[in-house]
Short mmCIF file of C-alpha atoms and ligand atoms in Angstrom, two decimals:
data_model
loop_
_atom_site.label_atom_id
_atom_site.label_comp_id
_atom_site.label_asym_id
_atom_site.label_seq_id
_atom_site.Cartn_x
_atom_site.Cartn_y
_atom_site.Cartn_z
CA MET V 1 -54.49 18.81 -79.01
CA THR V 2 -56.70 20.99 -76.95
CA SER V 3 -59.52 22.88 -78.61
CA SER V 4 -62.39 25.09 -77.61
CA PRO V 5 -65.81 23.45 -77.62
CA ALA V 6 -66.83 25.65 -80.44
CA LEU V 7 -63.81 24.76 -82.57
CA GLY V 8 -64.33 21.09 -81.79
CA GLY V 9 -67.85 21.34 -83.04
CA TRP V 10 -66.80 23.13 -85.98
CA LEU V 11 -64.08 20.50 -86.89
CA ALA V 12 -66.51 17.74 -86.40
CA GLU V 13 -68.85 19.48 -88.81
CA ALA V 14 -66.23 20.10 -91.43
CA ALA V 15 -65.07 16.48 -91.23
CA ALA V 16 -68.61 15.33 -91.69
CA VAL V 17 -68.85 17.41 -94.77
CA LEU V 18 -65.48 16.47 -96.17
CA SER V 19 -65.66 12.75 -95.70
CA PRO V 20 -67.87 10.43 -97.72
CA VAL V 21 -71.43 10.75 -96.19
CA CYS V 22 -73.57 7.92 -95.19
CA CYS V 23 -77.02 7.90 -93.63
CA ALA V 24 -76.70 8.40 -89.87
CA GLY V 25 -79.73 6.14 -89.36
CA CYS V 26 -79.09 3.14 -91.60
CA GLY V 27 -75.69 3.74 -93.39
CA ALA V 28 -77.12 4.13 -96.86
CA ALA V 29 -74.47 5.84 -99.17
CA ASP V 30 -74.36 9.45 -100.20
CA VAL V 31 -77.01 11.00 -97.97
CA GLY V 32 -76.96 12.49 -94.60
CA VAL V 33 -80.17 11.08 -93.33
CA CYS V 34 -82.16 8.97 -95.99
CA PRO V 35 -85.79 9.50 -96.71
CA GLU V 36 -86.79 6.28 -95.01
CA CYS V 37 -84.96 7.17 -91.87
CA ARG V 38 -86.60 10.69 -91.93
CA VAL V 39 -89.93 9.13 -91.82
CA ALA V 40 -89.05 7.06 -88.71
CA LEU V 41 -88.05 10.48 -87.03
CA ARG V 42 -91.37 11.99 -87.54
CA PRO V 43 -92.68 13.10 -84.14
CA SER V 44 -95.40 11.01 -82.40
CA LEU V 45 -95.97 12.94 -79.25
CA GLN V 46 -96.74 10.99 -76.17
CA ARG V 47 -97.13 11.94 -72.52
CA VAL V 48 -95.23 9.74 -70.11
CA ARG V 49 -94.44 9.98 -66.45
CA ALA V 50 -91.11 10.15 -64.63
CA GLY V 51 -92.43 9.88 -60.97
CA PRO V 52 -94.20 13.18 -60.38
CA VAL V 53 -92.83 14.90 -63.57
CA SER V 54 -95.11 14.91 -66.62
CA VAL V 55 -92.89 14.47 -69.68
CA LEU V 56 -93.93 15.03 -73.26
CA VAL V 57 -91.78 13.06 -75.58
CA ALA V 58 -91.50 13.16 -79.44
CA LEU V 59 -90.03 9.72 -80.39
CA GLU V 60 -89.54 6.26 -78.95
CA TYR V 61 -85.89 5.49 -78.31
CA GLY V 62 -84.58 2.56 -80.55
CA GLY V 63 -83.68 1.67 -84.08
CA VAL V 64 -83.16 4.68 -86.39
CA VAL V 65 -83.77 7.14 -83.53
CA ALA V 66 -80.93 5.49 -81.45
CA HIS V 67 -78.67 5.31 -84.54
CA VAL V 68 -79.05 8.95 -85.43
CA LEU V 69 -78.69 10.20 -81.85
CA GLY V 70 -75.69 8.00 -81.33
CA ALA V 71 -74.16 9.32 -84.55
CA VAL V 72 -74.59 12.80 -83.37
CA LYS V 73 -73.36 12.30 -79.87
CA GLU V 74 -70.56 9.65 -80.40
CA ARG V 75 -69.41 10.09 -83.97
CA GLY V 76 -69.60 13.89 -84.30
CA ARG V 77 -72.42 13.81 -87.08
CA THR V 78 -73.53 17.25 -86.19
CA ASP V 79 -74.92 17.41 -89.67
CA ALA V 80 -77.84 15.24 -88.31
CA LEU V 81 -78.77 17.57 -85.55
CA GLY V 82 -81.41 19.20 -87.73
CA VAL V 83 -83.44 16.00 -88.33
CA LEU V 84 -83.67 15.61 -84.50
CA ALA V 85 -84.21 19.26 -83.68
CA ALA V 86 -87.43 19.18 -85.78
CA PRO V 87 -89.30 16.50 -83.79
CA LEU V 88 -87.98 18.05 -80.52
CA GLY V 89 -89.32 21.38 -81.68
CA VAL V 90 -92.93 19.98 -82.18
CA ALA V 91 -92.89 18.64 -78.63
CA LEU V 92 -91.36 22.01 -77.14
CA ALA V 93 -94.02 23.97 -78.92
CA SER V 94 -96.83 21.71 -77.73
CA ALA V 95 -95.57 21.80 -74.14
CA LEU V 96 -95.18 25.50 -74.08
CA ALA V 97 -98.72 25.84 -75.38
CA SER V 98 -100.08 23.44 -72.53
CA ALA V 99 -97.71 25.03 -69.78
CA GLY V 100 -99.47 28.46 -70.26
CA GLY V 101 -98.03 31.66 -68.69
CA ALA V 102 -94.33 32.29 -69.40
CA ALA V 103 -92.54 29.08 -69.09
CA VAL V 104 -88.87 29.02 -69.76
CA LEU V 105 -86.78 26.05 -71.12
CA VAL V 106 -83.84 24.74 -68.99
CA THR V 107 -81.66 22.13 -70.45
CA VAL V 108 -80.03 19.27 -68.53
CA PRO V 109 -76.39 19.83 -68.71
CA SER V 110 -74.03 17.22 -70.17
CA ALA V 111 -71.07 15.92 -68.16
CA ARG V 112 -67.97 17.87 -68.57
CA ALA V 113 -65.91 14.99 -70.01
CA ALA V 114 -68.74 14.47 -72.59
CA VAL V 115 -68.57 18.18 -73.57
CA ARG V 116 -64.84 17.95 -73.94
CA ARG V 117 -65.10 14.80 -75.99
CA ARG V 118 -67.68 16.06 -78.31
CA GLY V 119 -67.06 19.64 -78.64
CA PHE V 120 -70.73 20.55 -78.27
CA ARG V 121 -73.64 20.18 -75.93
CA PRO V 122 -76.25 18.08 -77.84
CA VAL V 123 -79.31 19.13 -75.87
CA GLU V 124 -78.54 22.87 -76.09
CA GLU V 125 -77.79 22.35 -79.84
CA LEU V 126 -81.05 20.45 -80.32
CA VAL V 127 -83.05 23.35 -78.56
CA ARG V 128 -81.27 26.02 -80.39
CA ARG V 129 -81.80 24.40 -83.76
CA SER V 130 -85.41 23.74 -83.15
CA GLY V 131 -86.33 27.43 -83.53
CA VAL V 132 -88.33 27.60 -80.21
CA GLY V 133 -87.77 30.68 -78.27
CA ARG V 134 -86.41 32.71 -81.12
CA ASP V 135 -89.25 35.03 -81.11
CA SER V 136 -87.90 38.29 -79.48
CA VAL V 137 -91.31 39.85 -79.19
CA ARG V 138 -92.74 36.85 -77.15
CA PRO V 139 -89.85 35.59 -75.15
CA ARG V 140 -91.97 32.66 -73.90
CA GLY V 141 -89.96 29.43 -74.11
CA ARG V 142 -86.67 31.06 -74.21
CA PRO V 143 -83.91 28.72 -73.20
CA VAL V 144 -82.09 30.05 -69.90
CA ARG V 145 -78.34 29.47 -70.32
CA GLY V 146 -76.73 27.92 -67.22
CA GLY V 147 -80.13 27.33 -65.60
CA LEU V 148 -78.83 24.04 -64.34
CA VAL V 149 -75.23 23.26 -63.75
CA LEU V 150 -73.42 19.98 -62.59
CA VAL V 151 -71.75 20.75 -59.29
CA ARG V 152 -69.68 17.57 -59.36
CA GLU V 153 -68.57 15.01 -62.08
CA VAL V 154 -70.97 12.15 -62.63
CA ALA V 155 -70.45 8.56 -64.14
CA ASP V 156 -71.91 7.76 -67.57
CA GLN V 157 -75.45 6.80 -66.88
CA ALA V 158 -75.31 4.15 -69.63
CA GLY V 159 -75.06 0.71 -68.19
CA LEU V 160 -76.23 1.80 -64.75
CA GLY V 161 -79.33 0.34 -63.12
CA VAL V 162 -82.26 2.32 -61.84
CA GLU V 163 -80.98 2.70 -58.37
CA GLU V 164 -77.29 3.14 -59.57
CA ARG V 165 -78.47 6.20 -61.67
CA ARG V 166 -80.39 7.58 -58.95
CA VAL V 167 -77.29 7.56 -56.48
CA ASN V 168 -75.03 8.67 -59.36
CA LEU V 169 -77.04 11.94 -59.81
CA GLU V 170 -78.15 12.57 -56.37
CA GLY V 171 -77.29 16.22 -55.49
CA ALA V 172 -75.34 16.66 -58.79
CA LEU V 173 -77.20 19.52 -60.20
CA ARG V 174 -77.66 23.08 -58.95
CA ALA V 175 -80.20 25.58 -60.31
CA SER V 176 -79.49 29.27 -61.08
CA ALA V 177 -81.13 31.52 -58.35
CA ARG V 178 -82.48 33.62 -61.26
CA LEU V 179 -85.17 30.95 -61.80
CA ALA V 180 -86.93 31.60 -58.36
CA GLY V 181 -90.48 31.88 -59.03
CA ARG V 182 -90.26 31.10 -62.75
CA HIS V 183 -92.29 28.44 -64.50
CA VAL V 184 -89.88 25.94 -65.86
CA LEU V 185 -89.91 23.13 -68.56
CA ILE V 186 -87.04 20.91 -68.11
CA VAL V 187 -85.51 19.63 -71.52
CA ASP V 188 -83.37 16.48 -72.17
CA ASP V 189 -82.53 14.28 -75.09
CA VAL V 190 -83.43 10.73 -73.82
CA LEU V 191 -85.70 9.69 -70.97
CA THR V 192 -84.63 6.26 -69.54
CA THR V 193 -85.30 5.83 -65.84
CA GLY V 194 -86.32 9.42 -65.13
CA ALA V 195 -83.46 9.78 -62.52
CA THR V 196 -82.06 12.83 -64.40
CA LEU V 197 -85.40 14.63 -64.49
CA LEU V 198 -86.01 14.02 -60.85
CA GLU V 199 -82.67 15.39 -59.87
CA ALA V 200 -83.27 18.41 -62.18
CA ARG V 201 -86.64 19.01 -60.62
CA ARG V 202 -85.20 18.68 -57.14
CA ALA V 203 -82.56 21.40 -57.89
CA LEU V 204 -85.00 23.76 -59.50
CA GLU V 205 -87.56 23.53 -56.77
CA ALA V 206 -84.73 24.12 -54.16
CA VAL V 207 -84.26 27.63 -55.65
CA GLY V 208 -88.00 28.28 -55.79
CA ALA V 209 -88.61 27.42 -59.48
CA ARG V 210 -91.97 25.82 -60.53
CA VAL V 211 -91.42 22.87 -62.70
CA GLU V 212 -94.39 22.65 -65.11
CA GLY V 213 -93.00 19.41 -66.64
CA ALA V 214 -90.44 18.16 -69.03
CA VAL V 215 -89.80 17.62 -72.72
CA CYS V 216 -87.58 14.90 -74.04
CA LEU V 217 -86.69 14.00 -77.65
CA ALA V 218 -87.15 10.30 -77.06
CA TYR V 219 -88.02 7.81 -74.35
CA THR V 220 -87.00 4.24 -73.61
CA ARG V 221 -89.90 1.94 -73.19
CA ARG V 222 -89.01 -0.40 -70.32
CA ARG V 223 -88.82 -4.01 -71.52
CA ASP V 224 -89.71 -5.49 -68.10
CA GLY V 225 -92.88 -3.50 -67.82
CA ARG V 226 -91.96 -2.34 -64.47
CA GLY V 227 -91.32 1.13 -63.06
CA GLU V 228 -91.15 4.51 -64.80
CA PRO V 229 -91.54 5.95 -67.20
CA GLN V 230 -95.07 4.94 -67.96
CA VAL V 231 -97.05 5.90 -71.12
CA THR V 232 -100.31 7.44 -70.01
CA ARG V 233 -101.51 9.25 -73.12
CA ARG V 234 -101.09 9.04 -76.77
CA ARG V 235 -101.51 12.11 -78.97
CA PRO V 236 -101.13 12.48 -82.65
CA ALA V 237 -98.09 14.25 -83.99
CA GLY V 238 -98.28 17.99 -83.96
CA SER V 239 -101.00 18.27 -81.40
ZN1 ZN F 1 -81.29 5.80 -93.50
#
């Protein structure tokens, strides 16, 4: 069956409502996301680096965060988008305040195959539900639709090493010429090696955009302690 992305998202949401609900984080019965898992999703903003890009992150990837994000992206649990949009919104608001001027938000696009499979674009949905950029009087922070597009299909980054990820993404993104001269914050869901953000920055700068930094919902702390991203500063939630 073929269906539009919007219809696919609606069906996934309807299925989640109709089927017996369990916590997207821990599997506890009869609750979308249980109180204990909500605590684990409280933002703890940290500034990390992906090469030259300064990245504000809301959560550390793993445990409950990984389970809830996985439930949203791989099991159609769009009912859990809201609990992830809230910490992202805190990070977006903080980054926009720091960026000054009139920064716009540009989301990293999902691979076409992933959009077809899921029926929605997780990063765009998270930004939309975060409420950031809704203020029509002050358009600061408004997401720019189609700011970055994939110019070719890329392999799933999961399971690829640092160098493989870089090669996989090299030249894969193109930025809209409308962004020339604009101050931009790149938005993505999970920061792992930073390869995606570096490719996004390259594409944006190629059209004359000024990349102020990036905001990610969660980042993966490297277990081997080598390479990027590196935590450089810890800030209390909401700052
Ligand atoms: Zn739970």
